mmCIF file of C-alpha atoms and ligand atoms in Angstrom:
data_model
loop_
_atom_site.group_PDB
_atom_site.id
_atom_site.type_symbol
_atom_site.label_atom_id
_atom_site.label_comp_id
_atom_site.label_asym_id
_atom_site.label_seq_id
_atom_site.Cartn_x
_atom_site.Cartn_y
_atom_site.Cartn_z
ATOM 1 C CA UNK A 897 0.000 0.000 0.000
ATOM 2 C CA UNK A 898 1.443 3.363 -0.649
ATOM 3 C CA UNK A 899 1.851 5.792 1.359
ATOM 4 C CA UNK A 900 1.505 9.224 -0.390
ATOM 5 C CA UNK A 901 -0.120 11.258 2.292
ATOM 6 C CA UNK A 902 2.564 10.153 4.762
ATOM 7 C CA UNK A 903 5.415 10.925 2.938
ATOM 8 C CA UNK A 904 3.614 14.393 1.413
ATOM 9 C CA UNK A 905 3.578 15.207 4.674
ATOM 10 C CA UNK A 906 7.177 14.404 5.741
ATOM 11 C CA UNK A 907 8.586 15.964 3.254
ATOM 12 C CA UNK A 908 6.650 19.614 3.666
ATOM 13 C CA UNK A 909 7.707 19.404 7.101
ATOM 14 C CA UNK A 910 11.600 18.902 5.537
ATOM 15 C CA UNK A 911 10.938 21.752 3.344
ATOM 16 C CA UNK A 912 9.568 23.664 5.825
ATOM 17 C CA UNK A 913 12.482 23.549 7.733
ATOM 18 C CA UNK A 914 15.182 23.760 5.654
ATOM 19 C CA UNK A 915 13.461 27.201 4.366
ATOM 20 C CA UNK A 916 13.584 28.388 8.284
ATOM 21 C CA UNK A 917 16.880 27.135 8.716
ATOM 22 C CA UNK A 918 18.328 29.120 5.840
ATOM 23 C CA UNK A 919 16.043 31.821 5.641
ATOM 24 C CA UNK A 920 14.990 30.795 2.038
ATOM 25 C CA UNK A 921 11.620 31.653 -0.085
ATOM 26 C CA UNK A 922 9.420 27.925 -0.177
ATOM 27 C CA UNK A 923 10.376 26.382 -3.964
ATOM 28 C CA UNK A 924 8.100 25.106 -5.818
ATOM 29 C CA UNK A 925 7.708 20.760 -5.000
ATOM 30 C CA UNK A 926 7.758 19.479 -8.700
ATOM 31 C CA UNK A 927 6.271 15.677 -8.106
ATOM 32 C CA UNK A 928 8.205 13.527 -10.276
ATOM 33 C CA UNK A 929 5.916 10.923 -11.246
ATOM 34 C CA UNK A 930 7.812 9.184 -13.710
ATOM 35 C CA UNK A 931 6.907 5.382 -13.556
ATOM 36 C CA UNK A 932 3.969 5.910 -11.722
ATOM 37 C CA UNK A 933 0.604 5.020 -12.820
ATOM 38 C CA UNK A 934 -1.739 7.872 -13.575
ATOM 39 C CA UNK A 935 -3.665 6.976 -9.658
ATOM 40 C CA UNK A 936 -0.842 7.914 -8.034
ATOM 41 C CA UNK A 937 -0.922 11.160 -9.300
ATOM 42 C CA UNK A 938 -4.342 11.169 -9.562
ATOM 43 C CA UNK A 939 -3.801 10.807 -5.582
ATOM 44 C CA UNK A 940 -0.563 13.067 -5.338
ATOM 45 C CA UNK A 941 -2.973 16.269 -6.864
ATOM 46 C CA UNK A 942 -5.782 15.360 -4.354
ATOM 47 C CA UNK A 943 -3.311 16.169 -1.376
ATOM 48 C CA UNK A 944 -2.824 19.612 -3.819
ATOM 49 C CA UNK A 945 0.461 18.762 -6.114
ATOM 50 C CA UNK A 946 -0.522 20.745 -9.534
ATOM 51 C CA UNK A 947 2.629 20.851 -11.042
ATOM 52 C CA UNK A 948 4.286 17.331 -12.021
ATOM 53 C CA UNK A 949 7.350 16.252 -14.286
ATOM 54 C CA UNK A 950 7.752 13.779 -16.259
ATOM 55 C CA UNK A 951 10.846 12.021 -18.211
ATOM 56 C CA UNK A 952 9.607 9.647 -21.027
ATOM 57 C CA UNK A 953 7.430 11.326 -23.410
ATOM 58 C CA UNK A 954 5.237 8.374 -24.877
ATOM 59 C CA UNK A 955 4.736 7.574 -20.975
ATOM 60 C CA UNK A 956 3.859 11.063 -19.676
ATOM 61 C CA UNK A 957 1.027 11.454 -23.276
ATOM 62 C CA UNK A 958 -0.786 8.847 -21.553
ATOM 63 C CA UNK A 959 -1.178 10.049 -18.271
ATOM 64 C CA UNK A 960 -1.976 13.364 -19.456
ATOM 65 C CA UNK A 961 -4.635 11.743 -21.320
ATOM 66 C CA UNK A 962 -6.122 9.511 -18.300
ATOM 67 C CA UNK A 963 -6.228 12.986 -16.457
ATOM 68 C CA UNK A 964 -7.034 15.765 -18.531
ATOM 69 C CA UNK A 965 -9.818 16.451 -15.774
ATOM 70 C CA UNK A 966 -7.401 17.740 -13.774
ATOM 71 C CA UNK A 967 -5.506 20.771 -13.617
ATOM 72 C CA UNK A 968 -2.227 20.157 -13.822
ATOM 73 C CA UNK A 969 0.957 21.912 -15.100
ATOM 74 C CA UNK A 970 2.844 19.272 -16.734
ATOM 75 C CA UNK A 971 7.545 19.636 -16.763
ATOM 76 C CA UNK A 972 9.145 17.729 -19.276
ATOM 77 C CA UNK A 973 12.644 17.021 -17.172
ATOM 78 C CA UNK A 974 14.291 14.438 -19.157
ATOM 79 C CA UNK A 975 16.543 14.139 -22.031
ATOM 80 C CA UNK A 976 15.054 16.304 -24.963
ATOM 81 C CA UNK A 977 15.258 14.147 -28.164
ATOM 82 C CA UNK A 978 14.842 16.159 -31.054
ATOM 83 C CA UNK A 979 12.544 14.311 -32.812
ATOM 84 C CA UNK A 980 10.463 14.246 -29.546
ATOM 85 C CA UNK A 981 10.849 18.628 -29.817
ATOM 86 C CA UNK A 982 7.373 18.621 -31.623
ATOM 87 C CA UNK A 983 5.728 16.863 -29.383
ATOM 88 C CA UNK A 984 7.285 18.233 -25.901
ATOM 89 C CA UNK A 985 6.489 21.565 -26.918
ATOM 90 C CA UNK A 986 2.746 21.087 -27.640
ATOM 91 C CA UNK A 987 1.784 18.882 -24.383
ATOM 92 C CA UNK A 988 4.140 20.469 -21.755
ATOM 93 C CA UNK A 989 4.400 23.982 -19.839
ATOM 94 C CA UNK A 990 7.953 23.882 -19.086
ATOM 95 C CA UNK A 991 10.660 21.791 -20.327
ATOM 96 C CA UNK A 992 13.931 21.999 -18.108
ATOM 97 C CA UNK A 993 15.959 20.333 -20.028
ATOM 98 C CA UNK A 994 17.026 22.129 -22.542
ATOM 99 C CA UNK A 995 20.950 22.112 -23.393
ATOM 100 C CA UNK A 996 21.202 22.705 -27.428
ATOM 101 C CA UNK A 997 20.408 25.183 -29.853
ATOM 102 C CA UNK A 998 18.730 23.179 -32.386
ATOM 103 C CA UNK A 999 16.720 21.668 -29.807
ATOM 104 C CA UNK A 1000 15.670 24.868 -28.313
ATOM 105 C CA UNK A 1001 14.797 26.303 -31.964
ATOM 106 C CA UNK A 1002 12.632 23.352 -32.852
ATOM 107 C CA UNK A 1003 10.959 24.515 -29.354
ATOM 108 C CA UNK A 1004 10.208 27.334 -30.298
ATOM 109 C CA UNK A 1005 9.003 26.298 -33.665
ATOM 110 C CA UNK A 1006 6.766 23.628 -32.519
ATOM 111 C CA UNK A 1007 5.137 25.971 -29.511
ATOM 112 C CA UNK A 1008 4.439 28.638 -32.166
ATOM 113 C CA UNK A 1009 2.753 25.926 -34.724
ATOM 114 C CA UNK A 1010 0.966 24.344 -31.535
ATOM 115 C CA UNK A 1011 -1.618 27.303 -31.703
ATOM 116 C CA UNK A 1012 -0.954 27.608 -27.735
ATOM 117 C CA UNK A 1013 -0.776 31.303 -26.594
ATOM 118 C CA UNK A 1014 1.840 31.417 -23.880
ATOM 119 C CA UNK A 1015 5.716 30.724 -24.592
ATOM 120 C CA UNK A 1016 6.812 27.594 -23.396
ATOM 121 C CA UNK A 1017 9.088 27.835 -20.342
ATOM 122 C CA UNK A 1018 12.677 26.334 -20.817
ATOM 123 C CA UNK A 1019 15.809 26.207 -18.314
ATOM 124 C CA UNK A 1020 18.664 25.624 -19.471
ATOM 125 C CA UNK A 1021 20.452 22.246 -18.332
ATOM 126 C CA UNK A 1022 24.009 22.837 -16.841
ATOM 127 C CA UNK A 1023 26.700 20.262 -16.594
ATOM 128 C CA UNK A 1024 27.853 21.931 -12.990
ATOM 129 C CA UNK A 1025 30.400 18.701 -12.053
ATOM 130 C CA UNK A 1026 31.854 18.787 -15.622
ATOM 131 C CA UNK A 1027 31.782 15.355 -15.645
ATOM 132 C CA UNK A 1028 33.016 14.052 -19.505
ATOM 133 C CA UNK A 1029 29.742 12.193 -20.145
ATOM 134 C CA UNK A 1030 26.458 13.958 -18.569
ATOM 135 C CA UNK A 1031 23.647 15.979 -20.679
ATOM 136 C CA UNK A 1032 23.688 19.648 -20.098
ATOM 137 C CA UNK A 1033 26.241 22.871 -21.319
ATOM 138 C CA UNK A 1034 29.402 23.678 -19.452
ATOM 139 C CA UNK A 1035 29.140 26.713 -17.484
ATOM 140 C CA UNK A 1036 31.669 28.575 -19.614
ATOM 141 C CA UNK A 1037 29.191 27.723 -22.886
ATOM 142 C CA UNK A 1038 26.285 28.603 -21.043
ATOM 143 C CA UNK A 1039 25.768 32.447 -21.591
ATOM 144 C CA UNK A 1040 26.467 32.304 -25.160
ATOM 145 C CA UNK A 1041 23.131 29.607 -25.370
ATOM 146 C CA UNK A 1042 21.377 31.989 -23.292
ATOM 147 C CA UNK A 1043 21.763 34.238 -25.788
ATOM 148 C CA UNK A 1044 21.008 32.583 -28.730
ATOM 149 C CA UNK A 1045 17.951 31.118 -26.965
ATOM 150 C CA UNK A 1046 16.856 34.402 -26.030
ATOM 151 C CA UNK A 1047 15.933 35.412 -29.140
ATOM 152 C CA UNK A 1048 13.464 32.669 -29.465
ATOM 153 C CA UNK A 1049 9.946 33.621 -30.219
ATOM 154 C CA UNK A 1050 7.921 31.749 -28.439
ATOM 155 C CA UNK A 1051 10.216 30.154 -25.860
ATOM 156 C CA UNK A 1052 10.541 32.215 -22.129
ATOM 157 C CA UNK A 1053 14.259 31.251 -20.837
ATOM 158 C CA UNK A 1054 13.242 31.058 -16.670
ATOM 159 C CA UNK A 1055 16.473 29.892 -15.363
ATOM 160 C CA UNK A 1056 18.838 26.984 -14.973
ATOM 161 C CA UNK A 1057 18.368 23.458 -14.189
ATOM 162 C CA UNK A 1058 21.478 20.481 -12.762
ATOM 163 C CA UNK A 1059 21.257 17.415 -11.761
ATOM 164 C CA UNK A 1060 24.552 16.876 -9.686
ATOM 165 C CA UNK A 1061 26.084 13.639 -8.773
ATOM 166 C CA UNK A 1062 24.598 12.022 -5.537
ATOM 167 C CA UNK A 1063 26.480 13.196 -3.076
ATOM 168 C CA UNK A 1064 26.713 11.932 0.956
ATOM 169 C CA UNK A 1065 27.454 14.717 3.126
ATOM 170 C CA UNK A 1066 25.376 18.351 3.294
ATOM 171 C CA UNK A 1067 28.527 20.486 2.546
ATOM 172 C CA UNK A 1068 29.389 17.824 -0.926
ATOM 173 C CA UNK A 1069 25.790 18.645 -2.397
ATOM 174 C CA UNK A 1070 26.150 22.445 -1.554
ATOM 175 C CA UNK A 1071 28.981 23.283 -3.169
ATOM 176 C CA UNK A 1072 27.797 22.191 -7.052
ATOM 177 C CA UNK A 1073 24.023 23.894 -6.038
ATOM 178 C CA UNK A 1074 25.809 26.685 -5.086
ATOM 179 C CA UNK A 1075 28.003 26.851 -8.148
ATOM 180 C CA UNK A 1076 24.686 26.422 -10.470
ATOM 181 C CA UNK A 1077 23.061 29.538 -8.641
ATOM 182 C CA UNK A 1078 26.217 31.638 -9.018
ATOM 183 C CA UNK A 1079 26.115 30.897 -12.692
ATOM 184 C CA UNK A 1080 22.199 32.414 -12.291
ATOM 185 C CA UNK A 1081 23.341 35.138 -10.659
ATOM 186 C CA UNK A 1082 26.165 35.789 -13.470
ATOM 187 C CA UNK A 1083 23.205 35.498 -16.149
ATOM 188 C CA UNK A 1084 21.409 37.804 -14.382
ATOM 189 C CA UNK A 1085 23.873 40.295 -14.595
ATOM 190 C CA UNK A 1086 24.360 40.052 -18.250
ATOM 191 C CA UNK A 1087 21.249 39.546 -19.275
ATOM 192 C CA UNK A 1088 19.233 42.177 -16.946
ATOM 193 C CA UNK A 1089 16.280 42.357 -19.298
ATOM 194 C CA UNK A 1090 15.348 38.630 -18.959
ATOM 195 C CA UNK A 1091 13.136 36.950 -16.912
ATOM 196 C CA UNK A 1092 15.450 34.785 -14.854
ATOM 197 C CA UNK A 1093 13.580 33.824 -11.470
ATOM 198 C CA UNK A 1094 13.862 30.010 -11.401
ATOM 199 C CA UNK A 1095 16.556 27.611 -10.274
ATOM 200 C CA UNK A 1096 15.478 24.018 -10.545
ATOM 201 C CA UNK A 1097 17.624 22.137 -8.172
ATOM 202 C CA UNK A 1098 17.355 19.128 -5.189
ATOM 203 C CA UNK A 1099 16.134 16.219 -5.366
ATOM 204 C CA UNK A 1100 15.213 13.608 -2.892
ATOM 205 C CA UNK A 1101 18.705 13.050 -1.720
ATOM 206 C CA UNK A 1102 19.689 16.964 -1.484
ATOM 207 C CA UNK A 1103 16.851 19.056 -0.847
ATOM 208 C CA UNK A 1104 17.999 20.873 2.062
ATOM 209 C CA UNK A 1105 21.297 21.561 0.042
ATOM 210 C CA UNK A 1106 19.227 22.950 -2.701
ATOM 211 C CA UNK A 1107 17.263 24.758 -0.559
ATOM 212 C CA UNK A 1108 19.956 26.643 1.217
ATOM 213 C CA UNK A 1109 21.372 27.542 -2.094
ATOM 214 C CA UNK A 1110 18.344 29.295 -3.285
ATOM 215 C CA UNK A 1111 16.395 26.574 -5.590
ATOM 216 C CA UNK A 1112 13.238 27.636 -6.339
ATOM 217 C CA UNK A 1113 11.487 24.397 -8.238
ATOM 218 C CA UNK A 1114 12.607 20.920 -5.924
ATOM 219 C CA UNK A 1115 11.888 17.707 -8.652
ATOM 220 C CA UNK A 1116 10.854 15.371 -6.139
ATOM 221 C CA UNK A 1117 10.034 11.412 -7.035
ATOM 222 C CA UNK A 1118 11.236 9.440 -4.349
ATOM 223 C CA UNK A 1119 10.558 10.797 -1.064
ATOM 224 C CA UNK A 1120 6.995 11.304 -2.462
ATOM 225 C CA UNK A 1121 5.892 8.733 -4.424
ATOM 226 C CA UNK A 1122 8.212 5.591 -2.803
ATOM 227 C CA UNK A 1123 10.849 3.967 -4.340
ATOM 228 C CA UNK A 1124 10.752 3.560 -8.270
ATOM 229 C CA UNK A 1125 9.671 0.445 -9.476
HETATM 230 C C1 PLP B 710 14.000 11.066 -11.394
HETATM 231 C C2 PLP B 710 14.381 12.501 -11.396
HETATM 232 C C3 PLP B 710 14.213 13.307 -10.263
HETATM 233 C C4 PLP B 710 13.678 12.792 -8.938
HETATM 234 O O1 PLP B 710 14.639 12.059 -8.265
HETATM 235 P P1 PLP B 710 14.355 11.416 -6.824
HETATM 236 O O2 PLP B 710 15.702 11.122 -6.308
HETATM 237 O O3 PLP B 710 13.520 10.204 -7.056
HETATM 238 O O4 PLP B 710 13.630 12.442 -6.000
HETATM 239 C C5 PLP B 710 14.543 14.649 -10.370
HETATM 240 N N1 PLP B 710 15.032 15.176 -11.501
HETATM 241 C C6 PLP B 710 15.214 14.434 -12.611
HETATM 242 C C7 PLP B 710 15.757 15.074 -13.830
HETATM 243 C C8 PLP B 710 14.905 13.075 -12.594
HETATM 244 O O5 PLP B 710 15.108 12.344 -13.704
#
């Protein structure tokens, strides 16, 4: 039997916390439902979740479909394929993923054909450990993406988005959270005119490191939902 309420409630007490403990706005708890069957979210909005995310396109169509009675604000957080782009930018509200150019501009493309009226929310995915083989741009290519993404029509660049390496101790998960919102900060600067507000960071593991470093959107599966199956 799952346990959704429980663990909803643990974890706003955790959030709660860590935002007292470092004097931090509350972020936004993105429920990362991916592998979970359209009940459990069906449950995780009833406790008052709107916004989930969602990694596998073909997966998250289907739930979408099962509950397009609800409400929700769907986040495409997983690798962006760009034959996927089309698709992506006609069924979601945000993707966070976003680490190319061409990707981004068939984005923008699609969301313009879609006929939907709002931009399409992107972050920009950062490789912040540098590591040889992850998805996301190297801090020192980052503003020049910016840039070019910027000029997108009908894409709204909100901020930046990492996924650092698991990490065991507090002061190990800081320092690459803290890195990603410098690089905000540095984007800020240079690009004053933009709407930069959002830093999606923490995960199950690191939450309370995110939140000290000033994430505003926590993608939470785990700690939520139970372990993945
Ligand atoms: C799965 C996933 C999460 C959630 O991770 P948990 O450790 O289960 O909380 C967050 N972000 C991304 C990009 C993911 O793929």
């Amino acid at each position: 039997m799952s346990n959704l309420a429980g663990n909803f409630a643990v974890l706003e007490q955790r959030i709660e916390q860590a935002c007292q403990e470092h004097h931090c706005a509350r972020p936004l708890l993105l429920a990362v439902s991916k592998t979970r069957v359209a009940d459990e979210l069906r449950q995780a909005y009833q406790l008052g979740l709107r916004a989930f995310g969602e990694n596998y396109l073909q997966e998250a169509l289907a739930k979408q479909h099962e509950l397009h009675d609800l409400a929700i604000e769907w986040h495409f957080i997983g690798p962006v394929q760009s034959n996927k782009a089309r698709a992506i930018a006609e069924h979601f509200a945000w993707v966070h993923s976003v680490d190319r150019f061409k990707v981004a501009q068939k984005l923008s493309a699609a969301r313009a054909e879609s006929g939907e009226g709002q931009p399409l929310n992107i972050c920009l995915q950062v490789n912040i450990d540098r590591a040889p083989s992850k998805s996301g741009v190297l801090p020192q290519d980052l503003q020049p993406l910016l840039a070019q993404c910027s000029e997108l029509p009908h894409l709204q660049v909100r901020g930046l988005m990492a996924i650092p390496d698991a990490m065991a101790t507090f002061e190990a998960q800081y320092q690459p959270l803290a890195d990603l919102a410098a690089c905000l900060h540095g984007c800020q600067q240079a690009f004053p005119q933009l709407p930069l507000d959002t830093l999606s960071m923490g995960m199950s593991g690191d939450l309370e490191a995110a939140v000290a470093a000033g994430s505003t959107i926590l993608r939470i599966g785990t700690d939520l939902f139970g372990a993945r199956h």
